[in-house]
Amino acid sequence: MNHPTVLISEVGPRDGLQSVRATMSTPHKLAWIDALVAAGLREIEVGSFVPARRLPQLADTAEVVRHARRHPGVTVMALVPNLQGAQAALDAGVHKLTLPVSASTAHSLANVRRTPAQMVDEAAAIVRLRDERAPAVLVEAGLSTAFGCTLQGAVAEDDVVRLAEALVAAGVDECGLSDTTGMAHPAQVRRLFRRVRAAIGARTGAAHLHNTRGLGLANCLAAWDEGVRTFDASLGGLGGCPYAPGASGNVVTEDLVFMFEAMGIDTGIDLERLFAARAPLREGLPGEPLYGMTPEAGLPLGFLPATRQEHADVH
Amino acid sequence: MNHPTVLISEVGPRDGLQSVRATMSTPHKLAWIDALVAAGLREIEVGSFVPARRLPQLADTAEVVRHARRHPGVTVMALVPNLQGAQAALDAGVHKLTLPVSASTAHSLANVRRTPAQMVDEAAAIVRLRDERAPAVLVEAGLSTAFGCTLQGAVAEDDVVRLAEALVAAGVDECGLSDTTGMAHPAQVRRLFRRVRAAIGARTGAAHLHNTRGLGLANCLAAWDEGVRTFDASLGGLGGCPYAPGASGNVVTEDLVFMFEAMGIDTGIDLERLFAARAPLREGLPGEPLYGMTPEAGLPLGFLPATRQEHADVH
């Protein structure tokens, strides 16, 4: 009865909500987060500390952080684009910061008007701030466009590995790899995680994979095979493109949790309660399409979650 | 420039068309099959030899077979439920027969009113007929409900392995494994294909996997890892459940081919032409929802198919 385990990091309240046009009210956000915690989520990216004029949907992030912190055992994360955002995040009391750093120079300049090297300097400044003010807070760098870029096309794997090394040298605790553009395939996921792990070892962080071309779960499986044990996902695939039927940006939390639990890999998440957490999301964003095939199909007859399986064989 | 290769077996004209309410006209079927061949498909399941009153959508299968046979290099397959169907299929000139055999007794009785053991006898009779009348024709058994059954729940792996052994003893050339109910997960796919291969070796046939809970491509990746080199798929995911947004039964050919080609695994299929083959399908079944995320998203900037990649590393 010894099950391998995995950490699902829910990014819907940040990554999802910033991608939709409507703004979810603060009470709805808090109810949604409570439902996610009730389902067993242990890490939630609850918002972003960016200027409110840029992302009005996330202007209440400090309040959301303060609420989420009341749940014991939950790691409350927020995205910060720079040092100023990190100050606000520490003021609000986050447990973990995530700083997006593009591996593609073209994407980095378009997105934050800085080169990847300048973002490494920013990461170093954030780490110094953290060391002074809140040493228990973790700093993660999320390497966006790690698997390809819609502006420059292919991204050299050497660039990704060097950037991860520079960020670790700058003091970040974890470097995750993000398929921001939905261009990754399983062979690439395996190869790049293997190379990054060879370079930065246990500081290799989460897999943030998209389902743009339907390969989201296959890429997660590939990352799992390479030893990745933290996966970003979004409830209902929130953050998708409503114009593409069935399309979504982020990997759908419900389907990902189903895959791992079916495989005998313990997520700590109760699937029925996870499906129930779609209700407050739906109420908070009326009319927004939600994805997820497992909630539609239901759990298979005779389904056993990981902790109820006699023996897990995941290889 | 030595790329591993895979065979994609298109099942839409049979598995897809039998699942939708509308009937595609014969000229539309022929145009669709021609477009599939133009895209590079080398094996197509074009219909089913069942009584026309049971599946009026496939009543023209003999005519479709005769047309498809004109394409050199294409293996023309048809499903047969019994010896009578096999006679009709040989009369029409198929290259390959596929006989569905349920691993679940409950499903077998409900579906063909025979036990799995009786279906093994039927397979033996079909093999004898083939040996007498058309020795070049291949006989495949597709083990349905191999990964679980909506009637009986879990299906014992021992039952699947024993059934595969019995079918090989009865003379079938290939035994494929079908996730008829969309209940499979990657660890199970790996384990079961490994066990079946250990039992029947090179007679292990295609992986026929469904996308009911979003795990279709992850399961295909798992089967590829276990040495499976033939995959059933359906253009536009035809055969899905229109009431479940984004849901589909069969793995979507377009997304599966994209995954393999991106990984440097040669399918022999041109993706743009494959996307173009959706047009005759759409014309022949107006209003029917088509799935597939890669056609919606388009190919990534800088995408190279397998044969244009410098070196393939798929592990």
XYZ file of C-alpha atoms in Angstrom:
630
model
C 0.000 0.000 0.000
C 2.844 2.348 -0.825
C 1.759 4.669 -3.596
C 3.977 7.074 -5.482
C 2.754 10.613 -5.101
C 2.506 13.721 -7.180
C 1.721 17.382 -6.445
C -0.929 19.049 -8.597
C -0.500 22.828 -8.547
C -3.789 24.511 -9.446
C -3.203 27.619 -11.567
C -6.793 28.404 -12.568
C -7.319 31.361 -10.202
C -4.296 33.082 -11.789
C -3.573 31.664 -15.222
C -7.194 30.888 -15.971
C -8.788 34.081 -14.706
C -6.244 36.317 -16.414
C -7.106 34.713 -19.749
C -10.838 35.325 -19.707
C -12.513 38.628 -20.415
C -14.929 38.577 -17.489
C -13.804 39.379 -13.964
C -14.751 36.950 -11.211
C -15.887 38.732 -8.057
C -13.754 38.372 -4.948
C -16.395 36.375 -3.010
C -16.699 33.966 -5.934
C -12.912 33.553 -6.043
C -12.789 32.776 -2.337
C -15.611 30.228 -2.635
C -13.845 28.590 -5.583
C -10.541 28.398 -3.716
C -12.303 26.927 -0.683
C -13.811 24.238 -2.926
C -10.391 23.461 -4.405
C -8.928 23.095 -0.915
C -11.865 20.893 0.094
C -11.041 18.637 -2.867
C -7.476 18.230 -1.597
C -5.444 20.700 -3.639
C -2.308 21.568 -1.639
C -0.805 24.260 -3.860
C -2.812 27.009 -5.552
C -1.623 29.948 -7.619
C -4.229 32.434 -6.451
C -3.330 35.551 -8.415
C -0.743 37.867 -9.825
C 0.887 41.032 -8.479
C 0.799 43.138 -11.608
C -0.575 46.669 -12.022
C -4.370 46.583 -11.798
C -4.691 48.523 -15.050
C -2.926 45.646 -16.856
C -4.958 42.821 -15.318
C -8.076 44.180 -13.601
C -9.299 40.581 -13.193
C -6.559 40.020 -10.613
C -6.604 43.403 -8.819
C -7.835 41.736 -5.613
C -4.935 39.287 -5.368
C -3.729 40.564 -1.957
C -7.159 39.948 -0.463
C -7.342 36.504 -2.075
C -3.910 35.620 -0.678
C -4.951 36.642 2.828
C -8.040 34.446 2.591
C -6.260 31.424 1.103
C -3.610 31.565 3.842
C -6.249 30.587 6.391
C -6.257 27.051 4.997
C -3.581 25.110 6.868
C -1.292 22.967 4.741
C -1.974 24.847 1.530
C 0.885 26.557 -0.290
C -0.410 29.928 -1.491
C 1.389 31.032 -4.640
C 1.269 34.164 -6.714
C 2.880 35.248 -9.942
C 5.142 38.287 -9.855
C 6.536 39.877 -13.007
C 9.281 41.857 -11.237
C 10.772 43.074 -7.922
C 7.913 45.475 -7.284
C 5.420 42.649 -7.630
C 7.511 40.511 -5.294
C 7.378 43.246 -2.643
C 3.585 43.354 -2.888
C 3.399 39.547 -2.762
C 5.529 39.384 0.377
C 3.417 42.175 1.904
C 0.324 40.065 1.271
C 1.943 36.985 2.800
C 2.368 34.473 -0.034
C 4.201 31.217 0.655
C 5.699 30.981 -2.791
C 6.420 33.372 -5.651
C 6.618 32.408 -9.289
C 8.486 34.587 -11.765
C 7.950 33.905 -15.473
C 11.185 34.003 -17.460
C 11.002 33.487 -21.205
C 13.569 31.273 -22.832
C 12.783 33.047 -26.107
C 14.260 36.553 -26.315
C 11.542 37.616 -28.755
C 8.800 36.496 -26.345
C 10.571 38.025 -23.351
C 10.860 41.426 -25.014
C 7.242 41.322 -26.198
C 5.938 40.184 -22.831
C 7.974 42.066 -20.218
C 10.211 44.326 -22.373
C 13.337 42.736 -20.938
C 15.809 40.169 -22.199
C 16.117 36.793 -20.464
C 19.461 37.977 -18.981
C 17.736 41.036 -17.494
C 15.114 38.741 -15.989
C 17.873 36.698 -14.338
C 19.041 39.951 -12.675
C 15.458 40.565 -11.570
C 15.314 37.051 -10.128
C 18.516 37.743 -8.169
C 17.012 40.956 -6.761
C 13.834 39.092 -5.786
C 15.868 36.379 -4.065
C 17.801 39.054 -2.083
C 14.519 40.666 -1.037
C 13.132 37.292 0.000
C 16.300 36.470 1.984
C 15.984 39.746 3.900
C 12.271 39.865 4.458
C 10.829 36.344 4.361
C 13.392 33.544 4.187
C 10.706 30.832 4.391
C 9.104 31.946 1.124
C 10.031 29.908 -1.942
C 10.998 31.532 -5.229
C 10.187 29.620 -8.394
C 11.124 30.608 -11.925
C 8.816 29.343 -14.643
C 10.713 29.069 -17.927
C 8.095 30.079 -20.452
C 8.320 29.201 -24.167
C 10.738 26.430 -23.124
C 9.391 24.138 -25.865
C 8.917 26.666 -28.660
C 7.733 30.179 -29.310
C 5.000 31.551 -31.535
C 7.267 34.512 -32.376
C 10.644 32.895 -33.018
C 9.627 29.256 -33.616
C 12.038 26.707 -32.198
C 13.845 27.560 -28.945
C 17.325 26.034 -28.599
C 17.484 23.504 -25.768
C 20.918 24.885 -24.892
C 19.282 28.273 -24.230
C 16.783 26.683 -21.843
C 19.441 24.743 -19.958
C 21.743 27.780 -19.661
C 18.859 29.944 -18.455
C 17.941 27.370 -15.802
C 21.565 27.284 -14.624
C 21.728 31.089 -14.471
C 18.500 31.270 -12.477
C 19.714 28.680 -9.993
C 22.982 30.618 -9.688
C 20.816 33.685 -8.992
C 19.319 31.780 -6.070
C 15.890 30.608 -7.190
C 14.663 27.466 -5.444
C 12.969 25.813 -8.415
C 12.962 26.141 -12.191
C 9.891 24.811 -13.932
C 9.431 24.354 -17.676
C 6.390 25.839 -19.408
C 4.926 24.918 -22.763
C 3.387 28.381 -23.004
C 2.517 27.973 -26.666
C 1.339 24.361 -26.734
C 4.156 23.258 -29.035
C 5.739 20.508 -26.914
C 5.707 16.819 -27.782
C 6.539 13.875 -25.531
C 10.020 13.129 -26.892
C 10.976 16.787 -26.392
C 9.480 16.878 -22.893
C 11.526 13.847 -21.899
C 14.719 15.149 -23.470
C 14.487 18.686 -22.056
C 13.533 17.661 -18.518
C 16.371 15.152 -18.571
C 18.848 17.824 -19.673
C 17.596 20.392 -17.166
C 17.700 17.846 -14.355
C 21.273 16.953 -15.318
C 22.127 20.661 -15.040
C 20.237 21.758 -11.924
C 19.277 18.501 -10.211
C 16.609 18.700 -7.522
C 15.925 22.353 -8.315
C 14.056 21.134 -11.399
C 10.493 22.309 -10.804
C 7.027 21.875 -12.173
C 5.878 20.867 -15.623
C 3.463 23.494 -16.910
C 2.015 21.920 -20.034
C -0.721 23.030 -22.378
C -3.313 21.096 -24.297
C -3.419 23.333 -27.371
C -2.916 20.444 -29.777
C -4.366 17.710 -27.577
C -1.010 16.448 -26.294
C -1.311 17.836 -22.753
C -1.726 14.556 -20.888
C 0.724 12.679 -23.110
C 3.294 15.365 -22.304
C 2.502 15.078 -18.580
C 3.032 11.326 -18.799
C 6.376 11.944 -20.508
C 7.384 14.374 -17.739
C 6.283 11.901 -15.062
C 8.456 9.253 -16.711
C 11.413 11.649 -16.359
C 10.853 12.087 -12.644
C 8.792 15.291 -12.604
C 6.555 15.236 -9.536
C 4.831 18.656 -9.684
C 2.330 19.491 -12.427
C 0.489 22.730 -13.084
C -3.112 22.365 -14.214
C -6.264 24.435 -14.421
C -9.747 23.399 -13.313
C -12.049 23.164 -16.317
C -9.016 23.941 -18.488
C -9.776 27.591 -17.762
C -7.620 29.805 -19.908
C -8.521 28.035 -23.125
C -9.559 29.506 -26.409
C -13.358 29.544 -26.578
C -13.284 29.801 -30.378
C -11.731 26.357 -30.747
C -14.220 23.626 -29.775
C -12.639 21.362 -27.229
C -9.439 23.359 -27.323
C -7.845 24.567 -24.147
C -4.694 26.192 -23.016
C -3.850 24.637 -19.702
C -3.993 20.956 -18.970
C -7.356 20.190 -17.352
C -6.922 19.425 -13.638
C -9.800 16.931 -13.583
C -8.408 14.804 -16.438
C -4.840 14.975 -15.120
C -5.884 13.900 -11.615
C -7.971 11.083 -13.111
C -4.966 9.867 -15.119
C -2.639 9.799 -12.130
C -5.173 8.293 -9.713
C -6.102 5.582 -12.230
C -2.394 4.794 -12.594
C -2.116 4.308 -8.826
C -0.297 7.615 -8.293
C -1.695 9.398 -5.253
C -2.583 13.061 -5.833
C -4.232 13.551 -2.441
C -7.261 14.846 -4.357
C -10.807 13.495 -4.189
C -12.132 13.365 -7.753
C -15.817 13.779 -6.921
C -15.041 16.841 -4.797
C -12.844 18.136 -7.572
C -15.761 17.834 -10.010
C -17.886 19.663 -7.412
C -15.383 22.545 -7.440
C -16.559 23.293 -10.993
C -19.840 24.633 -9.586
C -18.391 27.737 -7.881
C -16.179 28.325 -10.923
C -19.253 28.182 -13.161
C -21.209 30.474 -10.832
C -18.372 32.975 -10.724
C -17.925 33.042 -14.501
C -21.369 32.482 -16.010
C -21.296 31.459 -19.659
C -17.573 30.701 -19.745
C -16.960 27.313 -21.431
C -15.407 24.714 -19.164
C -13.437 21.780 -20.500
C -12.662 18.423 -18.979
C -13.683 15.063 -20.375
C -13.620 13.024 -17.166
C -16.313 15.170 -15.491
C -18.486 14.714 -18.596
C -17.912 10.969 -18.884
C -17.905 10.317 -15.138
C -15.600 7.889 -13.378
C -15.438 4.383 -14.871
C -17.458 1.587 -13.297
C -15.341 0.022 -10.571
C -12.856 2.895 -10.526
C -10.472 2.880 -7.559
C -8.359 5.909 -6.643
C -4.680 5.305 -5.917
C -4.985 4.853 -2.172
C -7.654 2.180 -2.597
C -5.678 0.138 -5.114
C -4.054 -3.000 -3.706
C -0.765 -2.445 -5.454
C 0.341 0.301 -7.736
C 2.435 -0.505 -10.790
C 3.155 2.659 -12.675
C 5.907 1.486 -14.996
C 17.974 10.222 -41.314
C 16.611 6.917 -40.099
C 13.200 7.489 -38.588
C 11.186 4.957 -36.649
C 7.859 4.348 -38.299
C 4.328 3.688 -37.251
C 1.162 2.575 -39.064
C -1.977 4.623 -38.528
C -5.085 2.577 -39.304
C -7.989 4.886 -40.101
C -11.259 3.507 -38.728
C -13.538 6.496 -39.339
C -15.395 5.088 -42.363
C -16.435 2.098 -40.245
C -16.234 2.895 -36.537
C -17.078 6.546 -37.012
C -19.920 6.204 -39.502
C -21.617 3.421 -37.566
C -21.751 5.673 -34.504
C -23.543 8.630 -36.067
C -27.226 8.783 -36.816
C -26.931 10.179 -40.334
C -25.954 8.009 -43.275
C -23.152 9.247 -45.523
C -23.909 8.705 -49.197
C -21.718 6.284 -51.109
C -20.188 8.985 -53.363
C -19.274 11.007 -50.274
C -17.673 7.945 -48.680
C -15.590 7.306 -51.774
C -14.465 10.940 -51.944
C -13.535 10.856 -48.270
C -11.553 7.629 -48.667
C -9.767 9.090 -51.694
C -8.783 12.119 -49.595
C -7.489 9.849 -46.828
C -5.391 7.932 -49.332
C -4.102 11.208 -50.784
C -2.966 12.191 -47.289
C -0.928 8.996 -47.027
C -3.119 6.618 -45.035
C -2.074 3.047 -45.887
C -4.692 1.091 -43.969
C -8.387 1.999 -43.837
C -11.275 0.150 -42.246
C -13.883 1.028 -44.836
C -16.988 -0.652 -43.485
C -18.640 -3.576 -41.835
C -20.327 -6.708 -43.191
C -23.317 -6.827 -40.909
C -26.999 -7.121 -41.870
C -28.139 -3.844 -43.464
C -31.119 -3.645 -41.109
C -28.701 -3.478 -38.156
C -26.385 -0.828 -39.615
C -27.995 0.853 -42.622
C -25.150 3.400 -42.586
C -22.781 0.662 -43.787
C -25.045 -1.211 -46.198
C -22.854 -0.169 -49.141
C -19.652 -1.648 -47.711
C -19.090 -4.061 -50.621
C -19.180 -1.184 -53.091
C -16.846 0.887 -50.900
C -14.406 -2.022 -50.670
C -14.338 -2.412 -54.448
C -13.584 1.289 -54.847
C -10.915 1.440 -52.141
C -9.117 -1.557 -53.652
C -8.242 0.553 -56.690
C -5.689 2.452 -54.602
C -2.401 0.564 -54.829
C -0.551 0.064 -51.552
C -3.610 0.563 -49.376
C -4.779 -2.240 -47.099
C -8.582 -2.313 -47.296
C -10.080 -3.623 -44.074
C -13.598 -4.416 -42.992
C -15.176 -5.532 -39.765
C -17.016 -8.849 -39.714
C -19.081 -10.030 -36.757
C -19.197 -13.689 -37.808
C -18.509 -16.284 -40.519
C -21.334 -15.026 -42.704
C -19.848 -11.539 -42.641
C -16.432 -12.960 -43.477
C -17.878 -14.675 -46.552
C -19.351 -11.401 -47.750
C -16.075 -9.578 -47.031
C -14.057 -12.100 -49.042
C -16.617 -11.867 -51.839
C -16.067 -8.108 -51.925
C -12.295 -8.497 -51.965
C -11.029 -7.077 -48.658
C -7.328 -7.395 -47.834
C -7.893 -7.768 -44.134
C -10.766 -8.771 -41.846
C -11.200 -7.669 -38.294
C -13.355 -9.640 -35.884
C -14.324 -7.993 -32.588
C -14.041 -10.376 -29.644
C -15.039 -9.085 -26.216
C -12.861 -9.943 -23.283
C -15.865 -9.268 -21.057
C -18.457 -12.037 -21.150
C -21.207 -9.580 -20.221
C -20.284 -7.299 -23.134
C -19.897 -10.214 -25.535
C -23.357 -11.581 -24.724
C -24.938 -8.134 -24.993
C -23.152 -7.308 -28.227
C -23.127 -10.538 -30.270
C -25.123 -12.921 -28.029
C -22.146 -15.278 -27.783
C -19.548 -15.969 -25.128
C -15.874 -15.146 -25.789
C -15.215 -18.915 -26.160
C -17.902 -19.146 -28.854
C -16.257 -16.211 -30.625
C -12.948 -18.085 -30.621
C -14.745 -20.926 -32.451
C -16.101 -18.363 -34.902
C -12.568 -17.036 -35.436
C -11.349 -20.564 -36.165
C -14.122 -21.016 -38.742
C -13.237 -17.674 -40.358
C -9.561 -18.658 -40.521
C -10.477 -21.959 -42.215
C -12.620 -20.105 -44.748
C -9.793 -17.656 -45.389
C -7.268 -20.495 -45.804
C -9.502 -22.130 -48.408
C -10.669 -19.099 -50.322
C -8.140 -16.270 -49.941
C -4.912 -17.221 -48.181
C -3.408 -13.745 -48.700
C -6.107 -12.079 -46.623
C -5.170 -11.249 -43.033
C -7.453 -12.016 -40.110
C -7.249 -9.720 -37.099
C -9.078 -10.119 -33.824
C -9.776 -6.919 -31.932
C -10.107 -7.658 -28.224
C -12.792 -5.232 -27.145
C -13.337 -4.166 -23.530
C -9.737 -5.280 -22.910
C -9.232 -2.444 -20.411
C -12.604 -2.472 -18.672
C -16.293 -2.864 -19.362
C -19.233 -0.582 -18.684
C -21.325 -3.665 -17.807
C -19.004 -5.714 -15.600
C -16.437 -3.068 -14.560
C -12.868 -4.366 -14.340
C -11.794 -7.068 -16.805
C -9.166 -9.472 -15.488
C -5.882 -9.193 -17.349
C -5.574 -12.963 -17.204
C -8.819 -13.209 -19.200
C -7.420 -10.917 -21.898
C -4.136 -12.804 -22.151
C -5.880 -16.210 -22.280
C -8.274 -14.966 -24.949
C -5.387 -13.654 -27.065
C -3.643 -17.022 -26.756
C -6.809 -18.886 -27.722
C -7.344 -16.652 -30.762
C -3.768 -17.162 -31.934
C -4.221 -20.905 -31.449
C -7.355 -20.564 -33.607
C -5.141 -19.117 -36.344
C -5.703 -15.356 -36.318
C -2.772 -13.320 -37.597
C -3.025 -10.422 -35.154
C -4.685 -9.663 -31.832
C -5.217 -6.002 -31.082
C -6.376 -4.527 -27.792
C -9.332 -2.138 -27.726
C -10.282 0.325 -25.032
C -13.892 0.181 -26.213
C -15.191 1.988 -23.145
C -12.493 4.623 -22.651
C -11.438 3.235 -19.276
C -7.731 2.581 -19.953
C -4.875 4.447 -18.309
C -1.209 4.485 -19.326
C 0.120 2.135 -16.632
C -2.530 -0.421 -17.598
C -1.829 -0.007 -21.322
C 1.860 -0.676 -20.737
C 1.240 -3.648 -18.458
C -1.371 -5.332 -20.649
C 0.490 -4.907 -23.946
C 3.622 -6.243 -22.231
C 1.745 -9.288 -20.975
C 0.019 -9.955 -24.300
C 3.304 -9.567 -26.175
C 4.931 -12.012 -23.773
C 2.128 -14.473 -24.591
C 1.671 -14.077 -28.360
C 4.802 -12.189 -29.474
C 4.714 -10.625 -32.923
C 1.026 -11.474 -33.331
C 0.297 -8.585 -30.979
C -1.703 -6.171 -33.097
C -3.020 -2.649 -33.043
C -3.817 -0.390 -30.124
C -7.387 0.829 -30.492
C -7.682 3.525 -27.837
C -10.442 5.943 -27.007
C -10.375 9.513 -25.793
C -13.473 9.345 -23.595
C -11.676 10.756 -20.542
C -9.007 12.702 -22.425
C -6.291 10.052 -22.036
C -6.295 8.865 -25.665
C -2.909 10.220 -26.708
C -1.264 9.471 -23.353
C -2.416 5.876 -23.772
C -1.067 5.799 -27.342
C 2.284 7.055 -26.055
C 2.261 4.299 -23.429
C 1.528 1.692 -26.113
C 4.276 3.086 -28.358
C 6.693 2.781 -25.433
C 5.756 -0.914 -25.225
C 6.571 -1.505 -28.874
C 3.122 -1.150 -30.440
C 3.515 0.070 -34.018
C -0.079 0.082 -35.324
C -2.660 2.519 -33.981
C -6.334 2.831 -34.837
C -7.667 6.378 -35.064
C -10.616 8.240 -36.533
C -10.516 11.437 -38.575
C -12.172 14.252 -36.657
C -12.630 11.804 -33.771
C -15.774 10.655 -35.584
C -17.739 8.327 -33.404
C -17.723 10.632 -30.412
C -20.569 11.657 -28.199
C -21.978 14.951 -29.470
C -23.620 15.652 -26.107
C -20.266 15.918 -24.338
C -18.380 19.044 -25.459
C -14.906 18.098 -26.564
C -15.582 14.476 -25.822
C -14.892 11.831 -28.391
C -14.775 8.127 -28.642
C -11.913 7.316 -30.952
C -8.501 8.897 -30.782
C -8.393 11.756 -33.289
C -6.219 10.843 -36.289
C -5.017 14.421 -36.805
C -3.754 14.837 -33.224
C -2.206 11.358 -33.130
C -0.341 11.903 -36.409
C 0.828 15.311 -35.165
C 2.171 13.739 -31.969
C 4.126 11.046 -33.773
C 5.457 13.327 -36.523
C 6.555 15.933 -33.962
C 8.373 13.162 -32.075
C 10.267 12.243 -35.235
C 8.249 9.082 -35.837
C 7.335 8.766 -39.506
C 3.660 8.060 -40.195
C 3.918 8.464 -43.965
C 1.057 10.958 -43.662
C 1.074 14.587 -44.798
C -0.594 16.623 -42.054
C -1.902 19.425 -44.265
C -3.486 16.892 -46.607
C -4.890 15.074 -43.609
C -6.522 18.309 -42.427
C -7.878 18.730 -45.972
C -9.519 15.298 -45.710
C -11.873 16.817 -43.134
C -13.646 18.720 -45.925
C -15.205 15.690 -47.673
C -16.075 14.249 -44.258
C -17.830 17.494 -43.344
C -19.622 17.611 -46.712
C -20.775 14.035 -46.355
C -22.080 14.517 -42.807
C -23.304 18.110 -42.606
C -23.736 19.360 -39.054
C -21.865 16.511 -37.422
C -19.346 17.885 -34.880
C -15.722 17.152 -35.731
C -12.996 17.053 -33.091
C -9.264 17.505 -33.369
C -7.246 20.218 -31.686
C -4.284 20.305 -34.066
C -6.434 21.269 -37.089
C -7.939 24.097 -34.981
C -4.603 25.334 -33.628
C -2.658 24.713 -36.837
C 0.874 23.388 -36.993
C 3.407 25.162 -34.745
C 5.712 27.778 -36.255
C 8.810 25.999 -37.544
C 7.179 22.552 -37.347
C 9.109 19.805 -39.114
C 7.556 16.414 -39.886
C 9.608 13.332 -39.036
C 11.280 12.904 -42.417
C 12.530 16.499 -42.347
C 14.031 16.290 -38.875
C 17.801 15.911 -38.770
C 17.784 13.235 -36.135
C 14.950 11.601 -34.315
C 15.255 10.876 -30.607
C 12.060 9.302 -29.394
C 13.180 8.002 -26.034
